[in-house]
Amino acid sequence: IQLKRWYETQMFMLCGRRTPVLRLRRSAKVTCTAVLLFKRFFLSNSIMEIDPVLVSLSALFSASKLEDEFADAAELARVYAADDEARAESLTTAIRAFEIDLLQGCNFDLRIAHPDRYFLALAESSDNLEAVQDAADALYLTDAPLLAKPEILALAAILFHRPNKSLLPPAACLMNDEMRAIATALAAMPELNSLYNHLRSSGPDDQYVRQANAAVKPLHKRLKKVALWRTTRESSSSATDSSMNTSSNKKTKKRSRV
């Protein structure tokens, strides 16, 4: 769970509202849709069998098309691979090829409603809508979007910034008691504060980012040792290298004959 949450956070960092790469900066709808696709996919698939990097990048690629804010797969791969052209090229091909598998893993359930349209209905003049959106983004790093309706997430994001979590806005009277109780509980989650600060961090040197990276580092090492997709990738790359060596040997023999 901790490792998957780290990948979800990286999706906000790569293609979110505050990403330093301006050409990949997209609205909250894109990243929230991508994170939800990522979550739905891994409800029926294992991180041990399928590379989470490939799933997260494919989710961003698909979400950008679903929300009409297109982000090119080649651009996503280039930024993620830190301008390593060989890796970026292979990632681009893999992202495009994996898209149908991603949607199939989500059972082609592309009905996604976001809480942002409820902010204006529920928020009061004293509420900072940008900070409310950040709180909603942090909620997407939990299991809340899989369990709660978007209007509940919107109310929870508004209550998160209030000292008294039970001080509901007047418009919340339109919601039933159960929905208000769920929103209040979500806003008071202990982990939500650290997730919120992580998403609002200024860069890799921020303390929340350093703490998160340090926490998942041993998990990454363990995953790379035992993951099935790691073995498949290595075998395919070795097969490619052997085929390239075979073809070069054939060329060398032909030249020697000539």
PDB file of C-alpha atoms in Angstrom:
ATOM      1  CA  ILE A   1       0.000   0.000   0.000  1.00  0.00           C
ATOM      2  CA  GLN A   2       2.782   2.415   0.912  1.00  0.00           C
ATOM      3  CA  LEU A   3       4.611   1.732  -2.344  1.00  0.00           C
ATOM      4  CA  LYS A   4       1.518   2.185  -4.493  1.00  0.00           C
ATOM      5  CA  ARG A   5       0.750   5.437  -2.705  1.00  0.00           C
ATOM      6  CA  TRP A   6       4.260   6.655  -3.516  1.00  0.00           C
ATOM      7  CA  TYR A   7       3.662   5.982  -7.225  1.00  0.00           C
ATOM      8  CA  GLU A   8       0.358   7.841  -7.037  1.00  0.00           C
ATOM      9  CA  THR A   9       2.159  10.811  -5.492  1.00  0.00           C
ATOM     10  CA  GLN A  10       4.697  10.746  -8.320  1.00  0.00           C
ATOM     11  CA  MET A  11       1.845  11.065 -10.812  1.00  0.00           C
ATOM     12  CA  PHE A  12       0.880  14.385  -9.206  1.00  0.00           C
ATOM     13  CA  MET A  13       4.534  15.462  -9.305  1.00  0.00           C
ATOM     14  CA  LEU A  14       4.952  14.502 -12.986  1.00  0.00           C
ATOM     15  CA  CYS A  15       1.725  15.837 -14.465  1.00  0.00           C
ATOM     16  CA  GLY A  16       0.031  17.883 -11.752  1.00  0.00           C
ATOM     17  CA  ARG A  17      -0.898  21.515 -11.275  1.00  0.00           C
ATOM     18  CA  ARG A  18       2.483  22.331  -9.718  1.00  0.00           C
ATOM     19  CA  THR A  19       4.865  20.249 -11.806  1.00  0.00           C
ATOM     20  CA  PRO A  20       8.000  22.244 -12.714  1.00  0.00           C
ATOM     21  CA  VAL A  21       7.778  20.869 -16.275  1.00  0.00           C
ATOM     22  CA  LEU A  22       5.380  23.400 -17.796  1.00  0.00           C
ATOM     23  CA  ARG A  23       4.662  21.346 -20.913  1.00  0.00           C
ATOM     24  CA  LEU A  24       3.226  18.572 -18.710  1.00  0.00           C
ATOM     25  CA  ARG A  25       1.291  20.804 -16.306  1.00  0.00           C
ATOM     26  CA  ARG A  26      -2.356  19.741 -16.355  1.00  0.00           C
ATOM     27  CA  SER A  27      -5.476  20.399 -14.282  1.00  0.00           C
ATOM     28  CA  ALA A  28      -6.389  18.378 -11.212  1.00  0.00           C
ATOM     29  CA  LYS A  29      -8.918  16.412 -13.273  1.00  0.00           C
ATOM     30  CA  VAL A  30      -6.165  14.700 -15.274  1.00  0.00           C
ATOM     31  CA  THR A  31      -4.068  13.571 -12.325  1.00  0.00           C
ATOM     32  CA  CYS A  32      -7.085  12.569 -10.226  1.00  0.00           C
ATOM     33  CA  THR A  33      -8.482  10.538 -13.121  1.00  0.00           C
ATOM     34  CA  ALA A  34      -5.090   8.896 -13.635  1.00  0.00           C
ATOM     35  CA  VAL A  35      -4.758   8.029  -9.938  1.00  0.00           C
ATOM     36  CA  LEU A  36      -8.250   6.533  -9.928  1.00  0.00           C
ATOM     37  CA  LEU A  37      -7.440   4.418 -13.007  1.00  0.00           C
ATOM     38  CA  PHE A  38      -4.243   3.296 -11.254  1.00  0.00           C
ATOM     39  CA  LYS A  39      -6.242   2.306  -8.159  1.00  0.00           C
ATOM     40  CA  ARG A  40      -8.927   0.472 -10.136  1.00  0.00           C
ATOM     41  CA  PHE A  41      -6.325  -1.455 -12.110  1.00  0.00           C
ATOM     42  CA  PHE A  42      -4.532  -2.721  -9.010  1.00  0.00           C
ATOM     43  CA  LEU A  43      -7.778  -3.829  -7.407  1.00  0.00           C
ATOM     44  CA  SER A  44      -7.572  -6.910  -9.630  1.00  0.00           C
ATOM     45  CA  ASN A  45      -3.842  -6.982 -10.458  1.00  0.00           C
ATOM     46  CA  SER A  46      -0.661  -7.307  -8.429  1.00  0.00           C
ATOM     47  CA  ILE A  47       2.255  -4.893  -8.227  1.00  0.00           C
ATOM     48  CA  MET A  48       4.443  -8.008  -8.224  1.00  0.00           C
ATOM     49  CA  GLU A  49       3.287  -9.022 -11.714  1.00  0.00           C
ATOM     50  CA  ILE A  50       2.961  -5.689 -13.532  1.00  0.00           C
ATOM     51  CA  ASP A  51       5.392  -2.777 -13.422  1.00  0.00           C
ATOM     52  CA  PRO A  52       3.740   0.123 -11.511  1.00  0.00           C
ATOM     53  CA  VAL A  53       5.826   2.634 -13.470  1.00  0.00           C
ATOM     54  CA  LEU A  54       4.250   1.429 -16.725  1.00  0.00           C
ATOM     55  CA  VAL A  55       0.767   1.467 -15.184  1.00  0.00           C
ATOM     56  CA  SER A  56       1.159   4.992 -13.772  1.00  0.00           C
ATOM     57  CA  LEU A  57       2.481   6.477 -17.034  1.00  0.00           C
ATOM     58  CA  SER A  58      -0.203   4.708 -19.086  1.00  0.00           C
ATOM     59  CA  ALA A  59      -2.831   5.978 -16.631  1.00  0.00           C
ATOM     60  CA  LEU A  60      -1.624   9.562 -17.134  1.00  0.00           C
ATOM     61  CA  PHE A  61      -1.612   9.085 -20.908  1.00  0.00           C
ATOM     62  CA  SER A  62      -5.180   7.688 -20.906  1.00  0.00           C
ATOM     63  CA  ALA A  63      -6.462  10.260 -18.402  1.00  0.00           C
ATOM     64  CA  SER A  64      -5.136  13.145 -20.476  1.00  0.00           C
ATOM     65  CA  LYS A  65      -7.236  11.905 -23.393  1.00  0.00           C
ATOM     66  CA  LEU A  66     -10.311  11.253 -21.267  1.00  0.00           C
ATOM     67  CA  GLU A  67     -10.207  14.800 -19.860  1.00  0.00           C
ATOM     68  CA  ASP A  68      -9.345  16.447 -23.219  1.00  0.00           C
ATOM     69  CA  GLU A  69      -5.974  17.724 -21.968  1.00  0.00           C
ATOM     70  CA  PHE A  70      -3.697  15.556 -24.075  1.00  0.00           C
ATOM     71  CA  ALA A  71      -0.218  14.696 -22.814  1.00  0.00           C
ATOM     72  CA  ASP A  72       1.986  12.881 -25.322  1.00  0.00           C
ATOM     73  CA  ALA A  73       3.310   9.478 -24.259  1.00  0.00           C
ATOM     74  CA  ALA A  74       6.740  10.377 -25.633  1.00  0.00           C
ATOM     75  CA  GLU A  75       6.833  13.523 -23.476  1.00  0.00           C
ATOM     76  CA  LEU A  76       5.800  11.617 -20.360  1.00  0.00           C
ATOM     77  CA  ALA A  77       8.457   8.988 -21.008  1.00  0.00           C
ATOM     78  CA  ARG A  78      11.161  11.573 -21.774  1.00  0.00           C
ATOM     79  CA  VAL A  79      10.577  13.502 -18.542  1.00  0.00           C
ATOM     80  CA  TYR A  80      10.325  10.348 -16.428  1.00  0.00           C
ATOM     81  CA  ALA A  81      13.465   8.869 -17.987  1.00  0.00           C
ATOM     82  CA  ALA A  82      15.355  12.123 -17.333  1.00  0.00           C
ATOM     83  CA  ASP A  83      16.214  12.549 -21.038  1.00  0.00           C
ATOM     84  CA  ASP A  84      17.700   9.033 -21.332  1.00  0.00           C
ATOM     85  CA  GLU A  85      16.775   8.620 -25.001  1.00  0.00           C
ATOM     86  CA  ALA A  86      17.032   4.826 -25.156  1.00  0.00           C
ATOM     87  CA  ARG A  87      14.889   4.294 -22.070  1.00  0.00           C
ATOM     88  CA  ALA A  88      12.446   7.015 -23.119  1.00  0.00           C
ATOM     89  CA  GLU A  89      11.945   5.385 -26.517  1.00  0.00           C
ATOM     90  CA  SER A  90      11.246   1.950 -25.030  1.00  0.00           C
ATOM     91  CA  LEU A  91       8.922   3.486 -22.407  1.00  0.00           C
ATOM     92  CA  THR A  92       6.974   5.369 -25.089  1.00  0.00           C
ATOM     93  CA  THR A  93       6.332   2.159 -27.020  1.00  0.00           C
ATOM     94  CA  ALA A  94       5.363   0.329 -23.821  1.00  0.00           C
ATOM     95  CA  ILE A  95       2.961   3.094 -22.671  1.00  0.00           C
ATOM     96  CA  ARG A  96       1.066   3.080 -25.969  1.00  0.00           C
ATOM     97  CA  ALA A  97       0.947  -0.706 -26.112  1.00  0.00           C
ATOM     98  CA  PHE A  98      -0.227  -1.055 -22.507  1.00  0.00           C
ATOM     99  CA  GLU A  99      -3.157   1.370 -22.759  1.00  0.00           C
ATOM    100  CA  ILE A 100      -5.718  -1.270 -23.771  1.00  0.00           C
ATOM    101  CA  ASP A 101      -4.468  -3.584 -21.003  1.00  0.00           C
ATOM    102  CA  LEU A 102      -4.917  -0.760 -18.489  1.00  0.00           C
ATOM    103  CA  LEU A 103      -8.507  -0.149 -19.552  1.00  0.00           C
ATOM    104  CA  GLN A 104      -9.226  -3.869 -19.550  1.00  0.00           C
ATOM    105  CA  GLY A 105      -7.782  -4.120 -16.028  1.00  0.00           C
ATOM    106  CA  CYS A 106     -10.233  -1.375 -15.003  1.00  0.00           C
ATOM    107  CA  ASN A 107     -13.035  -3.409 -16.592  1.00  0.00           C
ATOM    108  CA  PHE A 108     -13.482  -0.458 -19.001  1.00  0.00           C
ATOM    109  CA  ASP A 109     -15.116   1.504 -16.181  1.00  0.00           C
ATOM    110  CA  LEU A 110     -14.362   5.071 -17.251  1.00  0.00           C
ATOM    111  CA  ARG A 111     -17.181   6.763 -15.346  1.00  0.00           C
ATOM    112  CA  ILE A 112     -15.286   9.223 -13.182  1.00  0.00           C
ATOM    113  CA  ALA A 113     -16.851  12.136 -11.301  1.00  0.00           C
ATOM    114  CA  HIS A 114     -14.614  14.595  -9.474  1.00  0.00           C
ATOM    115  CA  PRO A 115     -15.405  16.724  -6.403  1.00  0.00           C
ATOM    116  CA  ASP A 116     -14.282  20.046  -7.905  1.00  0.00           C
ATOM    117  CA  ARG A 117     -17.712  20.942  -9.280  1.00  0.00           C
ATOM    118  CA  TYR A 118     -19.143  20.679  -5.748  1.00  0.00           C
ATOM    119  CA  PHE A 119     -16.635  23.127  -4.254  1.00  0.00           C
ATOM    120  CA  LEU A 120     -18.519  26.249  -5.332  1.00  0.00           C
ATOM    121  CA  ALA A 121     -21.803  24.810  -4.056  1.00  0.00           C
ATOM    122  CA  LEU A 122     -20.431  23.890  -0.629  1.00  0.00           C
ATOM    123  CA  ALA A 123     -17.634  26.393   0.019  1.00  0.00           C
ATOM    124  CA  GLU A 124     -18.108  29.723   1.746  1.00  0.00           C
ATOM    125  CA  SER A 125     -16.402  33.015   0.960  1.00  0.00           C
ATOM    126  CA  SER A 126     -13.775  32.382   3.655  1.00  0.00           C
ATOM    127  CA  ASP A 127     -12.655  29.102   2.088  1.00  0.00           C
ATOM    128  CA  ASN A 128      -9.504  29.066  -0.057  1.00  0.00           C
ATOM    129  CA  LEU A 129     -10.532  27.049  -3.110  1.00  0.00           C
ATOM    130  CA  GLU A 130      -6.958  26.303  -4.165  1.00  0.00           C
ATOM    131  CA  ALA A 131      -6.164  24.870  -0.737  1.00  0.00           C
ATOM    132  CA  VAL A 132      -9.439  22.937  -0.841  1.00  0.00           C
ATOM    133  CA  GLN A 133      -8.385  21.417  -4.175  1.00  0.00           C
ATOM    134  CA  ASP A 134      -5.059  20.399  -2.629  1.00  0.00           C
ATOM    135  CA  ALA A 135      -6.923  18.658   0.178  1.00  0.00           C
ATOM    136  CA  ALA A 136      -9.098  16.861  -2.381  1.00  0.00           C
ATOM    137  CA  ASP A 137      -5.947  15.751  -4.228  1.00  0.00           C
ATOM    138  CA  ALA A 138      -4.575  14.391  -0.952  1.00  0.00           C
ATOM    139  CA  LEU A 139      -7.794  12.426  -0.457  1.00  0.00           C
ATOM    140  CA  TYR A 140      -7.147  10.753  -3.822  1.00  0.00           C
ATOM    141  CA  LEU A 141      -3.992   9.248  -2.325  1.00  0.00           C
ATOM    142  CA  THR A 142      -6.192   7.297   0.102  1.00  0.00           C
ATOM    143  CA  ASP A 143      -8.933   4.759  -0.616  1.00  0.00           C
ATOM    144  CA  ALA A 144     -11.593   7.471  -0.199  1.00  0.00           C
ATOM    145  CA  PRO A 145     -12.335   7.985  -3.947  1.00  0.00           C
ATOM    146  CA  LEU A 146     -13.071   4.257  -4.279  1.00  0.00           C
ATOM    147  CA  LEU A 147     -15.549   4.322  -1.400  1.00  0.00           C
ATOM    148  CA  ALA A 148     -17.134   7.792  -1.211  1.00  0.00           C
ATOM    149  CA  LYS A 149     -19.155   9.935  -3.594  1.00  0.00           C
ATOM    150  CA  PRO A 150     -17.496  13.074  -5.019  1.00  0.00           C
ATOM    151  CA  GLU A 151     -19.730  15.417  -3.005  1.00  0.00           C
ATOM    152  CA  ILE A 152     -18.534  13.715   0.188  1.00  0.00           C
ATOM    153  CA  LEU A 153     -14.917  14.220  -0.898  1.00  0.00           C
ATOM    154  CA  ALA A 154     -15.656  17.881  -1.612  1.00  0.00           C
ATOM    155  CA  LEU A 155     -17.140  18.403   1.852  1.00  0.00           C
ATOM    156  CA  ALA A 156     -14.218  16.551   3.474  1.00  0.00           C
ATOM    157  CA  ALA A 157     -11.719  18.769   1.605  1.00  0.00           C
ATOM    158  CA  ILE A 158     -13.497  21.887   2.860  1.00  0.00           C
ATOM    159  CA  LEU A 159     -13.696  20.636   6.450  1.00  0.00           C
ATOM    160  CA  PHE A 160     -10.007  19.670   6.422  1.00  0.00           C
ATOM    161  CA  HIS A 161      -8.979  23.347   6.697  1.00  0.00           C
ATOM    162  CA  ARG A 162     -11.394  24.149   9.502  1.00  0.00           C
ATOM    163  CA  PRO A 163     -10.194  23.947  13.128  1.00  0.00           C
ATOM    164  CA  ASN A 164     -13.593  22.513  14.062  1.00  0.00           C
ATOM    165  CA  LYS A 165     -14.201  19.608  11.675  1.00  0.00           C
ATOM    166  CA  SER A 166     -17.836  19.413  12.710  1.00  0.00           C
ATOM    167  CA  LEU A 167     -18.508  23.044  11.663  1.00  0.00           C
ATOM    168  CA  LEU A 168     -20.380  22.255   8.449  1.00  0.00           C
ATOM    169  CA  PRO A 169     -21.081  24.843   5.728  1.00  0.00           C
ATOM    170  CA  PRO A 170     -24.778  25.778   5.349  1.00  0.00           C
ATOM    171  CA  ALA A 171     -25.078  23.981   1.993  1.00  0.00           C
ATOM    172  CA  ALA A 172     -24.182  20.681   3.687  1.00  0.00           C
ATOM    173  CA  CYS A 173     -27.747  20.530   5.015  1.00  0.00           C
ATOM    174  CA  LEU A 174     -28.703  19.181   1.582  1.00  0.00           C
ATOM    175  CA  MET A 175     -26.707  16.023   2.378  1.00  0.00           C
ATOM    176  CA  ASN A 176     -27.981  13.287   4.676  1.00  0.00           C
ATOM    177  CA  ASP A 177     -26.519  12.530   8.104  1.00  0.00           C
ATOM    178  CA  GLU A 178     -24.493   9.550   6.903  1.00  0.00           C
ATOM    179  CA  MET A 179     -22.779  11.538   4.144  1.00  0.00           C
ATOM    180  CA  ARG A 180     -21.934  14.363   6.553  1.00  0.00           C
ATOM    181  CA  ALA A 181     -20.549  11.863   9.076  1.00  0.00           C
ATOM    182  CA  ILE A 182     -18.330  10.203   6.442  1.00  0.00           C
ATOM    183  CA  ALA A 183     -17.013  13.583   5.271  1.00  0.00           C
ATOM    184  CA  THR A 184     -16.202  14.629   8.833  1.00  0.00           C
ATOM    185  CA  ALA A 185     -14.344  11.345   9.438  1.00  0.00           C
ATOM    186  CA  LEU A 186     -12.346  11.700   6.226  1.00  0.00           C
ATOM    187  CA  ALA A 187     -11.343  15.279   7.062  1.00  0.00           C
ATOM    188  CA  ALA A 188     -10.027  14.145  10.447  1.00  0.00           C
ATOM    189  CA  MET A 189      -7.842  11.289   9.139  1.00  0.00           C
ATOM    190  CA  PRO A 190      -4.368  11.567  10.743  1.00  0.00           C
ATOM    191  CA  GLU A 191      -2.531  10.673   7.526  1.00  0.00           C
ATOM    192  CA  LEU A 192      -4.283  13.341   5.473  1.00  0.00           C
ATOM    193  CA  ASN A 193      -2.168  16.180   6.845  1.00  0.00           C
ATOM    194  CA  SER A 194       1.154  14.630   5.753  1.00  0.00           C
ATOM    195  CA  LEU A 195      -0.252  13.752   2.311  1.00  0.00           C
ATOM    196  CA  TYR A 196      -1.508  17.317   1.922  1.00  0.00           C
ATOM    197  CA  ASN A 197       1.891  18.776   2.826  1.00  0.00           C
ATOM    198  CA  HIS A 198       3.630  16.329   0.494  1.00  0.00           C
ATOM    199  CA  LEU A 199       1.549  17.434  -2.500  1.00  0.00           C
ATOM    200  CA  ARG A 200       2.169  21.103  -1.700  1.00  0.00           C
ATOM    201  CA  SER A 201       5.928  20.552  -1.368  1.00  0.00           C
ATOM    202  CA  SER A 202       8.242  22.758  -3.388  1.00  0.00           C
ATOM    203  CA  GLY A 203      10.568  20.060  -4.706  1.00  0.00           C
ATOM    204  CA  PRO A 204      12.704  16.993  -3.997  1.00  0.00           C
ATOM    205  CA  ASP A 205      14.522  18.773  -1.150  1.00  0.00           C
ATOM    206  CA  ASP A 206      11.325  19.306   0.800  1.00  0.00           C
ATOM    207  CA  GLN A 207      11.228  17.414   4.123  1.00  0.00           C
ATOM    208  CA  TYR A 208       7.987  15.586   3.303  1.00  0.00           C
ATOM    209  CA  VAL A 209       9.369  14.405  -0.040  1.00  0.00           C
ATOM    210  CA  ARG A 210      12.623  13.267   1.579  1.00  0.00           C
ATOM    211  CA  GLN A 211      10.749  11.369   4.276  1.00  0.00           C
ATOM    212  CA  ALA A 212       8.500   9.627   1.727  1.00  0.00           C
ATOM    213  CA  ASN A 213      11.445   8.676  -0.514  1.00  0.00           C
ATOM    214  CA  ALA A 214      13.436   7.345   2.433  1.00  0.00           C
ATOM    215  CA  ALA A 215      10.466   5.272   3.607  1.00  0.00           C
ATOM    216  CA  VAL A 216       9.901   3.528   0.251  1.00  0.00           C
ATOM    217  CA  LYS A 217      13.566   3.056  -0.702  1.00  0.00           C
ATOM    218  CA  PRO A 218      13.945  -0.376   0.993  1.00  0.00           C
ATOM    219  CA  LEU A 219      10.549  -1.411  -0.427  1.00  0.00           C
ATOM    220  CA  HIS A 220      11.734  -0.506  -3.930  1.00  0.00           C
ATOM    221  CA  LYS A 221      14.853  -2.635  -3.542  1.00  0.00           C
ATOM    222  CA  ARG A 222      12.848  -5.596  -2.304  1.00  0.00           C
ATOM    223  CA  LEU A 223      10.300  -5.245  -5.120  1.00  0.00           C
ATOM    224  CA  LYS A 224      12.973  -5.151  -7.817  1.00  0.00           C
ATOM    225  CA  LYS A 225      14.505  -8.359  -6.468  1.00  0.00           C
ATOM    226  CA  VAL A 226      11.323 -10.451  -6.478  1.00  0.00           C
ATOM    227  CA  ALA A 227       8.977  -8.833  -9.027  1.00  0.00           C
ATOM    228  CA  LEU A 228       7.986 -11.031 -11.961  1.00  0.00           C
ATOM    229  CA  TRP A 229       7.932  -8.102 -14.377  1.00  0.00           C
ATOM    230  CA  ARG A 230      11.610  -7.471 -13.567  1.00  0.00           C
ATOM    231  CA  THR A 231      12.537 -11.000 -14.655  1.00  0.00           C
ATOM    232  CA  THR A 232      10.482 -10.679 -17.843  1.00  0.00           C
ATOM    233  CA  ARG A 233      12.101  -7.374 -18.733  1.00  0.00           C
ATOM    234  CA  GLU A 234      15.614  -8.727 -18.209  1.00  0.00           C
ATOM    235  CA  SER A 235      14.942 -11.838 -20.288  1.00  0.00           C
ATOM    236  CA  SER A 236      13.443  -9.787 -23.125  1.00  0.00           C
ATOM    237  CA  SER A 237      16.367  -7.352 -23.086  1.00  0.00           C
ATOM    238  CA  SER A 238      18.875 -10.221 -23.113  1.00  0.00           C
ATOM    239  CA  ALA A 239      17.011 -11.810 -26.004  1.00  0.00           C
ATOM    240  CA  THR A 240      17.179  -8.511 -27.871  1.00  0.00           C
ATOM    241  CA  ASP A 241      20.904  -8.194 -27.172  1.00  0.00           C
ATOM    242  CA  SER A 242      21.573 -11.758 -28.354  1.00  0.00           C
ATOM    243  CA  SER A 243      19.602 -11.197 -31.554  1.00  0.00           C
ATOM    244  CA  MET A 244      21.568  -7.992 -32.193  1.00  0.00           C
ATOM    245  CA  ASN A 245      24.840  -9.849 -31.594  1.00  0.00           C
ATOM    246  CA  THR A 246      23.754 -12.643 -33.943  1.00  0.00           C
ATOM    247  CA  SER A 247      22.884 -10.207 -36.708  1.00  0.00           C
ATOM    248  CA  SER A 248      26.192  -8.344 -36.274  1.00  0.00           C
ATOM    249  CA  ASN A 249      28.084 -11.650 -36.414  1.00  0.00           C
ATOM    250  CA  LYS A 250      26.319 -12.559 -39.648  1.00  0.00           C
ATOM    251  CA  LYS A 251      27.276  -9.202 -41.147  1.00  0.00           C
ATOM    252  CA  THR A 252      30.881  -9.711 -40.079  1.00  0.00           C
ATOM    253  CA  LYS A 253      30.987 -13.174 -41.724  1.00  0.00           C
ATOM    254  CA  LYS A 254      29.557 -11.799 -44.968  1.00  0.00           C
ATOM    255  CA  ARG A 255      32.179  -9.048 -45.040  1.00  0.00           C
ATOM    256  CA  SER A 256      34.973 -11.534 -44.413  1.00  0.00           C
ATOM    257  CA  ARG A 257      33.773 -13.692 -47.301  1.00  0.00           C
ATOM    258  CA  VAL A 258      33.743 -10.729 -49.585  1.00  0.00           C
TER     259      VAL A 258
END
